[in-house]
Amino acid sequence: MEMEERSFVIPQEQQQMEDGGGSSRYTIDEALVSMGFGNFQILVLAYAGMGWASEAMEMMLLSFIGPAVQSAWSLSPHQESLITSVVFAGMLVGAYSWGIVSDKYGRRKGFFITATLTSVAGFLSAFAPNYISLLILRCLVGVGLGGGPVLASWFLEFIPAPERGTWMVVFSTFWTFGTILEASLAWKVMPSLGWRWLLAFSSFPSLLLLIFYQYTPESPRYLCLQGRTSDAVIILEKIARRNRTNLPPGVLVSGHSYDFEEQNIPVEDVHLLSPRQTKVETPRATKSNIVSLSPLLKLLSRELIVSTLLLWVVFFGNAFSYYGLVLLTTELTGKNRCTTTDMHLNEHDDVNYRDVFISSFAELPGLALSAVIVDKLGRKLSMSAMFFLAATFLFPLAFYRVDGLTTSLLFGARICITSTFTVVYIYAPEIYPTSIRTTGVGIASSVGRIGGMVCPLVAVALVKGCHQTAAIILFEIVILLSGICVVLFPFETKGQHLPENVAET
């Protein structure tokens, strides 16, 4: 099998094997393309998707828990918004931490810890005796939810390059399934059983991740990066058997070459040299470079700094807009405190469950739209067009709001923001190399969580403070700025192979 033209030196043992036996070589990308997307990837999709649905449910329930707890415990609007903000604060910590853990110790260990924390803290939240304990437990849930990008990157690394866009959109449908399931659950549970039962039921999907954890494989890309090519081959052989195909003939090799940042990092049995490397560093220099090169510095290297900074803005704007639309649905379509004289609405009148349930279905056409355009128009044009269209839908709400029109415009805006959210989670892992992929996506997701933290202060506090127009205008600014940043992204990733190191980006 012919390989892409790359300049690299393979390990001495492999070179001797190939010279002696005339064996050909293949990379992870070539193996995945050769075997195709089959039954093995379907099982990986089901597991990762279950985790994605779990995160969606935990996020969606924030729309219902805040008003219910405020009514039950007589909280102020600021205290209500803090219930949401602490979850995003936890996700800010978790997304960064779990990205580094999974890049260093493996994808499986990363999402095992997050699933454990999410399920345990989520279930215990149902028994919180007071406001402070609820905040602490929901913050811990947020730390666990921060591992969501690890599952997304893990699934991505099993998909053949030509089919990444399509199957990542399919993966995103699990988020929509989670939001619809949570809206349905809240509609049935909240009026009869209350918010504590909703918290308990919503923690169940995370528990399923732990039950089926033993059957999950490690990413072969991660294993190759660690020099564990024999372990990677075992995983690839399992994929071939499950898909009823065959591996390419020859020997698996790591298809990357170390660039100036990575050339001194040792792995178990693979030492590849960049053509630009002119000398071999001493062990002392190697140790010094390893200590000095943190994942964050790699993300801010000359090759990645523009993409990284723009991606951070887009993740911030995306999270701010998405969760803002979810919260605005409950705030703008419920009983309006600015016009009603009844200042003591009960928790069931405070949330219009029907409108929240209907708006959740906006994500289905959003996903369908993403599937159609992501591989035809490309990642950049898809995201920018949807951001600008979302701003168009929201604009009338700054001046005129009646129930039917408000629900329809929020529905349209949510279609667009769902599309951008879907595509950015495809684009982000594609721009980062394997060695820092989950760290890069995790940190970008962390920045997005800042948007989620700020969002309740706008969507809840401003709206309940009768400043709806100011809130809508601020959402408009954030969405338009995000669209402009997408236009400024330096390159398109549609149809490109996943980079293995910073130089390939």
XYZ file of C-alpha atoms in Angstrom:
505
model
C 0.000 0.000 0.000
C 1.358 3.378 -0.976
C 1.565 5.909 1.813
C 1.380 9.670 1.770
C 4.749 11.224 1.163
C 6.279 11.877 4.560
C 9.862 12.211 5.639
C 10.527 10.165 8.708
C 12.879 7.560 10.083
C 11.312 4.388 11.430
C 12.686 2.501 14.426
C 15.755 0.359 13.849
C 13.961 -2.894 14.677
C 11.167 -2.136 12.221
C 13.641 -1.071 9.558
C 15.452 -4.387 9.892
C 12.180 -6.275 9.692
C 11.087 -4.444 6.574
C 14.455 -4.686 4.889
C 14.682 -8.371 5.626
C 11.144 -9.410 4.874
C 10.118 -6.764 2.372
C 7.100 -5.981 4.508
C 5.029 -2.907 3.664
C 3.910 -0.352 6.226
C 0.622 1.274 7.169
C -0.510 3.986 9.575
C -3.541 4.253 11.837
C -5.296 6.474 9.285
C -4.677 3.988 6.496
C -5.864 1.080 8.634
C -9.103 2.841 9.582
C -9.831 3.806 5.973
C -9.093 0.249 4.839
C -11.427 -1.310 7.455
C -14.139 1.324 7.119
C -16.839 2.331 9.585
C -18.527 -0.833 10.829
C -19.961 -2.683 13.800
C -16.998 -1.907 16.057
C -17.404 1.846 15.589
C -21.157 1.512 16.149
C -20.470 0.100 19.619
C -17.964 2.884 20.334
C -20.551 5.400 19.102
C -23.207 3.957 21.408
C -20.952 4.216 24.472
C -19.605 7.700 23.722
C -23.075 8.859 22.739
C -24.495 7.649 26.042
C -21.963 9.856 27.817
C -22.836 12.794 25.564
C -26.562 12.337 26.278
C -25.783 12.189 29.989
C -24.001 15.544 29.848
C -26.892 17.058 27.880
C -29.390 15.886 30.491
C -27.374 17.344 33.354
C -27.114 20.661 31.502
C -30.750 20.767 30.412
C -32.073 20.193 33.913
C -30.526 23.520 34.952
C -33.469 25.175 33.190
C -35.859 23.470 35.617
C -33.936 23.133 38.869
C -33.235 26.849 39.319
C -36.856 28.059 39.327
C -37.998 25.053 41.385
C -35.348 25.488 44.085
C -35.921 29.242 44.155
C -39.591 28.647 44.893
C -38.926 25.907 47.464
C -36.182 27.720 49.377
C -37.177 31.366 48.705
C -33.933 32.222 46.919
C -33.046 35.544 45.335
C -32.514 35.750 41.526
C -28.757 35.933 42.151
C -28.836 32.756 44.245
C -30.879 31.005 41.570
C -28.415 31.932 38.814
C -25.544 30.732 41.006
C -26.947 27.170 40.890
C -26.232 27.195 37.171
C -22.970 29.137 37.351
C -21.289 26.732 39.812
C -21.872 23.860 37.374
C -20.013 25.764 34.675
C -17.301 26.695 37.164
C -16.791 22.999 37.843
C -16.758 22.261 34.122
C -14.121 24.946 33.664
C -11.828 23.043 36.017
C -12.825 19.600 34.770
C -12.465 20.243 31.041
C -8.865 21.373 31.463
C -7.942 18.686 33.995
C -9.474 15.685 32.231
C -7.982 16.727 28.891
C -4.485 16.604 30.364
C -5.216 13.339 32.211
C -6.459 11.618 29.046
C -3.508 12.847 26.968
C -1.075 11.576 29.600
C -2.715 8.425 30.959
C -5.134 7.438 28.213
C -8.644 8.238 27.052
C -10.248 5.392 29.031
C -8.930 6.532 32.396
C -10.044 10.064 31.634
C -13.697 9.289 30.999
C -13.865 6.636 33.758
C -13.039 9.225 36.424
C -15.457 11.755 34.972
C -18.331 9.261 34.769
C -17.759 8.219 38.389
C -17.753 11.790 39.662
C -20.786 12.819 37.609
C -22.970 9.879 38.597
C -22.133 9.965 42.321
C -22.359 13.743 42.783
C -25.444 13.937 40.561
C -27.315 11.330 42.592
C -26.285 12.864 45.925
C -27.574 16.254 44.720
C -31.084 14.866 45.055
C -30.534 14.599 48.817
C -28.960 18.040 49.356
C -30.324 19.341 52.679
C -29.664 23.024 52.013
C -28.570 25.594 49.446
C -24.820 25.449 50.180
C -24.610 21.657 49.959
C -26.536 21.767 46.668
C -24.036 24.270 45.251
C -21.079 22.087 46.278
C -22.559 18.919 44.798
C -23.598 20.620 41.562
C -20.090 22.071 41.249
C -18.674 18.532 41.553
C -21.125 17.398 38.877
C -19.704 20.160 36.700
C -16.157 18.935 37.289
C -17.238 15.515 36.067
C -19.148 16.920 33.096
C -15.971 18.683 32.027
C -14.767 15.313 30.712
C -17.312 15.345 27.893
C -14.750 16.426 25.252
C -12.650 13.373 26.146
C -15.436 11.090 24.935
C -15.841 13.155 21.763
C -12.117 12.970 20.973
C -12.022 9.256 21.839
C -14.812 8.497 19.367
C -13.269 10.753 16.704
C -10.030 8.776 16.802
C -11.829 5.600 15.639
C -13.471 7.190 12.560
C -11.972 6.939 9.041
C -11.012 10.409 7.763
C -13.484 10.601 4.824
C -16.449 9.952 7.156
C -15.533 12.070 10.180
C -17.944 14.924 9.473
C -20.978 12.708 8.972
C -20.397 10.454 11.969
C -19.539 13.306 14.328
C -22.902 14.835 13.444
C -24.517 11.472 14.229
C -22.616 11.500 17.525
C -24.051 14.948 18.263
C -27.598 13.601 17.930
C -27.089 11.962 21.317
C -26.885 15.440 22.845
C -30.232 16.275 21.266
C -31.649 12.980 22.483
C -30.471 13.896 25.986
C -32.091 17.346 25.910
C -35.403 15.981 24.638
C -35.338 13.161 27.188
C -34.643 15.632 30.000
C -37.412 17.985 28.862
C -39.836 15.030 28.716
C -38.692 13.806 32.117
C -39.105 17.239 33.670
C -42.564 17.624 32.160
C -43.662 14.361 33.796
C -41.649 14.368 37.034
C -41.582 17.984 38.214
C -45.329 18.607 38.677
C -45.888 15.350 40.593
C -42.622 14.287 42.249
C -40.535 17.478 42.387
C -36.999 18.548 41.575
C -35.203 16.023 43.793
C -36.561 13.094 41.799
C -35.547 14.811 38.574
C -31.950 15.100 39.833
C -31.915 11.412 40.812
C -33.304 10.163 37.480
C -30.934 12.398 35.501
C -27.853 10.791 37.074
C -28.726 7.318 35.767
C -27.067 7.551 32.281
C -23.686 8.332 33.884
C -24.034 5.159 35.939
C -24.499 3.168 32.715
C -21.086 4.392 31.549
C -19.498 2.747 34.591
C -21.388 -0.509 34.069
C -20.125 -0.923 30.491
C -16.678 0.609 31.059
C -14.834 -2.740 31.066
C -15.763 -3.312 27.419
C -14.309 -0.049 26.102
C -11.050 -0.091 24.082
C -8.217 2.408 24.354
C -7.651 4.701 21.385
C -5.096 3.107 19.002
C -3.876 6.605 18.111
C -3.013 7.254 21.746
C -1.280 3.856 22.014
C 0.785 4.578 18.898
C 1.773 7.963 20.260
C 3.042 6.244 23.403
C 5.079 3.817 21.307
C 2.779 0.912 22.233
C 2.312 -0.182 18.638
C 1.774 -3.844 19.564
C -1.187 -2.842 21.788
C -2.509 -0.639 19.011
C -2.345 -3.572 16.580
C -4.401 -5.686 18.998
C -7.132 -3.023 18.986
C -6.984 -2.735 15.193
C -7.293 -6.523 14.874
C -10.421 -6.408 17.058
C -11.850 -3.701 14.810
C -11.106 -5.814 11.728
C -12.763 -8.898 13.211
C -15.848 -7.012 14.365
C -16.161 -5.228 11.009
C -15.438 -8.467 9.108
C -12.587 -6.849 7.203
C -8.819 -7.200 7.184
C -5.959 -4.988 8.247
C -3.689 -3.705 5.481
C -0.705 -6.011 4.901
C 2.528 -5.069 6.590
C 3.671 -3.435 9.806
C 1.933 -0.660 11.740
C 4.074 2.462 12.054
C 3.433 5.791 13.673
C 2.742 8.235 10.876
C 4.063 11.297 12.664
C 7.443 12.974 12.923
C 8.628 15.003 15.838
C 8.778 18.703 15.290
C 11.014 21.140 17.128
C 8.854 20.863 20.239
C 8.363 17.113 20.283
C 11.668 15.797 18.984
C 13.082 15.192 22.458
C 10.136 13.426 24.049
C 10.919 9.719 24.446
C 8.389 6.928 23.915
C 8.699 3.218 24.546
C 10.016 2.045 21.220
C 9.395 4.685 18.544
C 11.894 7.458 17.828
C 11.031 9.463 14.740
C 13.142 12.387 13.604
C 11.936 15.488 11.815
C 13.814 16.375 8.617
C 14.422 19.799 10.159
C 16.203 18.271 13.121
C 19.930 18.758 12.749
C 21.256 17.301 15.966
C 20.314 14.904 18.728
C 19.835 16.506 22.116
C 21.553 15.152 25.171
C 19.480 13.425 27.843
C 19.878 16.472 30.072
C 18.522 18.767 27.373
C 15.727 16.322 26.723
C 14.668 16.361 30.366
C 14.818 20.137 30.450
C 12.642 20.481 27.368
C 10.079 18.012 28.690
C 9.725 20.030 31.876
C 9.469 23.348 30.066
C 6.956 22.312 27.400
C 3.509 22.273 28.944
C 0.431 21.417 26.902
C -0.734 25.021 27.141
C 2.516 26.294 25.628
C 2.087 23.888 22.719
C -1.408 25.231 22.124
C 0.047 28.748 22.051
C 2.983 27.837 19.807
C 3.612 29.755 16.592
C 1.781 27.166 14.505
C -1.361 27.018 16.679
C -1.761 30.322 18.506
C -4.084 31.974 15.984
C -6.342 28.930 15.710
C -6.329 28.444 19.492
C -7.277 32.020 20.397
C -10.008 32.212 17.760
C -11.331 28.820 18.850
C -11.530 30.008 22.450
C -13.683 32.974 21.426
C -15.955 30.720 19.355
C -16.368 28.203 22.200
C -17.164 31.052 24.591
C -19.718 32.520 22.210
C -21.210 29.144 21.385
C -21.722 28.112 25.010
C -22.971 31.573 25.978
C -25.480 31.534 23.124
C -26.632 27.921 23.426
C -27.248 27.878 27.165
C -28.603 31.401 26.915
C -31.248 30.258 24.455
C -32.155 27.326 26.711
C -32.559 29.625 29.702
C -34.292 32.355 27.697
C -36.911 29.817 26.674
C -37.916 29.332 30.310
C -37.620 33.027 31.164
C -39.284 34.676 28.144
C -42.069 32.133 27.599
C -43.052 31.704 31.254
C -45.106 34.073 33.371
C -43.682 37.574 32.919
C -42.852 39.126 36.293
C -42.491 42.519 34.645
C -46.188 42.645 33.711
C -47.933 40.392 36.226
C -48.930 41.598 39.664
C -48.511 38.108 41.156
C -44.995 38.084 42.529
C -45.365 34.668 44.190
C -45.802 32.293 41.283
C -45.503 28.637 42.190
C -42.777 26.540 40.616
C -45.079 24.858 38.098
C -46.421 28.164 36.692
C -42.905 29.579 36.596
C -41.744 27.234 33.838
C -43.673 26.566 30.641
C -42.741 22.898 30.197
C -44.571 22.630 26.888
C -42.557 25.429 25.264
C -39.289 24.078 26.663
C -40.170 20.620 25.331
C -41.063 22.016 21.901
C -37.910 24.136 21.687
C -35.795 21.064 22.479
C -36.883 19.591 19.153
C -35.173 22.516 17.402
C -31.957 20.560 17.787
C -33.158 17.847 15.410
C -33.329 20.097 12.324
C -30.142 21.749 13.579
C -28.345 18.413 13.484
C -29.861 17.510 10.122
C -28.697 20.839 8.746
C -25.201 20.195 10.101
C -25.078 16.777 8.464
C -26.000 18.291 5.105
C -23.608 21.236 5.088
C -20.565 20.207 7.161
C -18.899 18.146 4.427
C -20.317 20.123 1.501
C -19.678 23.693 2.595
C -16.839 22.875 4.971
C -16.478 23.583 8.676
C -15.790 27.316 8.456
C -18.590 28.340 6.104
C -21.088 26.128 7.940
C -20.351 27.709 11.322
C -20.173 31.325 10.140
C -23.436 31.098 8.166
C -25.288 29.611 11.133
C -23.960 32.219 13.574
C -25.125 35.080 11.370
C -28.516 33.443 10.784
C -28.969 32.942 14.554
C -28.351 36.661 15.087
C -31.035 37.376 12.467
C -33.589 35.247 14.332
C -32.887 36.907 17.685
C -32.910 40.510 16.468
C -36.730 41.043 16.473
C -36.949 39.913 20.107
C -35.073 43.022 21.176
C -38.126 45.104 20.264
C -41.205 42.881 20.160
C -42.108 39.823 22.235
C -45.351 37.868 22.209
C -45.593 34.210 23.182
C -46.073 32.613 19.755
C -43.502 34.776 17.980
C -40.984 34.468 20.829
C -41.171 30.679 20.814
C -40.812 30.560 17.008
C -37.806 32.889 16.873
C -36.070 31.118 19.761
C -36.776 27.845 17.941
C -35.064 29.137 14.784
C -32.117 30.585 16.684
C -31.631 27.318 18.538
C -31.536 25.405 15.237
C -28.634 27.591 14.141
C -26.708 27.494 17.413
C -27.117 23.722 17.597
C -25.525 23.544 14.139
C -22.572 25.709 15.163
C -22.105 23.728 18.374
C -22.112 20.490 16.403
C -19.619 21.684 13.803
C -17.194 23.304 16.266
C -16.913 19.976 18.125
C -15.930 18.432 14.790
C -13.525 21.196 13.845
C -11.709 21.552 17.188
C -10.307 17.985 17.451
C -9.294 18.127 13.777
C -6.957 21.089 14.182
C -4.968 19.655 17.111
C -2.379 16.845 16.941
C -2.919 13.551 18.755
C -0.406 14.390 21.494
C -2.471 17.364 22.722
C -5.866 16.753 21.092
C -7.961 16.183 24.211
C -6.028 18.879 26.077
C -6.693 21.367 23.273
C -10.373 20.546 23.027
C -10.638 20.402 26.818
C -9.158 23.872 27.331
C -11.336 25.307 24.549
C -14.320 23.686 26.228
C -13.190 25.214 29.532
C -13.263 28.667 27.970
C -16.743 27.812 26.745
C -17.720 27.048 30.319
C -16.819 30.617 31.226
C -19.474 31.626 28.724
C -21.858 29.260 30.470
C -21.014 30.818 33.833
C -21.633 34.352 32.614
C -24.767 33.372 30.713
C -27.147 32.978 33.711
C -26.238 36.473 34.877
C -27.633 37.714 31.564
C -30.393 35.254 30.666
C -31.747 34.997 34.211
C -30.705 38.081 36.155
C -31.239 40.668 33.386
C -34.510 39.181 32.181
C -35.907 38.847 35.692
C -34.706 42.384 36.315
C -36.950 43.468 33.422
C -34.000 44.242 31.103
C -34.986 41.868 28.302
C -33.902 44.181 25.496
C -30.423 44.635 26.976
C -30.078 40.859 27.341
C -31.068 40.193 23.713
C -28.691 42.871 22.384
C -25.809 41.387 24.370
C -26.566 37.938 22.897
C -26.568 39.533 19.436
C -23.101 41.008 19.981
C -21.643 37.723 21.247
C -23.118 35.708 18.360
C -21.927 38.146 15.671
C -18.423 38.292 17.175
C -18.275 34.485 17.170
C -19.260 34.390 13.505
C -16.519 36.865 12.611
C -13.919 34.767 14.455
C -14.966 31.686 12.469
C -14.353 33.611 9.234
C -10.833 34.406 10.503
C -9.883 30.753 11.176
C -6.627 30.180 9.229
C -7.515 26.863 7.565
C -10.257 24.401 6.666
C -10.096 20.778 7.887
C -12.702 19.138 5.654
C -11.337 15.868 4.263
C -7.892 16.265 5.895
C -6.189 13.530 7.906
C -5.847 14.035 11.659
C -2.459 15.630 12.446
C -0.104 13.683 14.673
C 2.137 16.585 15.712
C 2.241 20.377 15.755
C 4.275 20.610 12.530
C 1.572 18.833 10.526
C -0.993 21.460 11.507
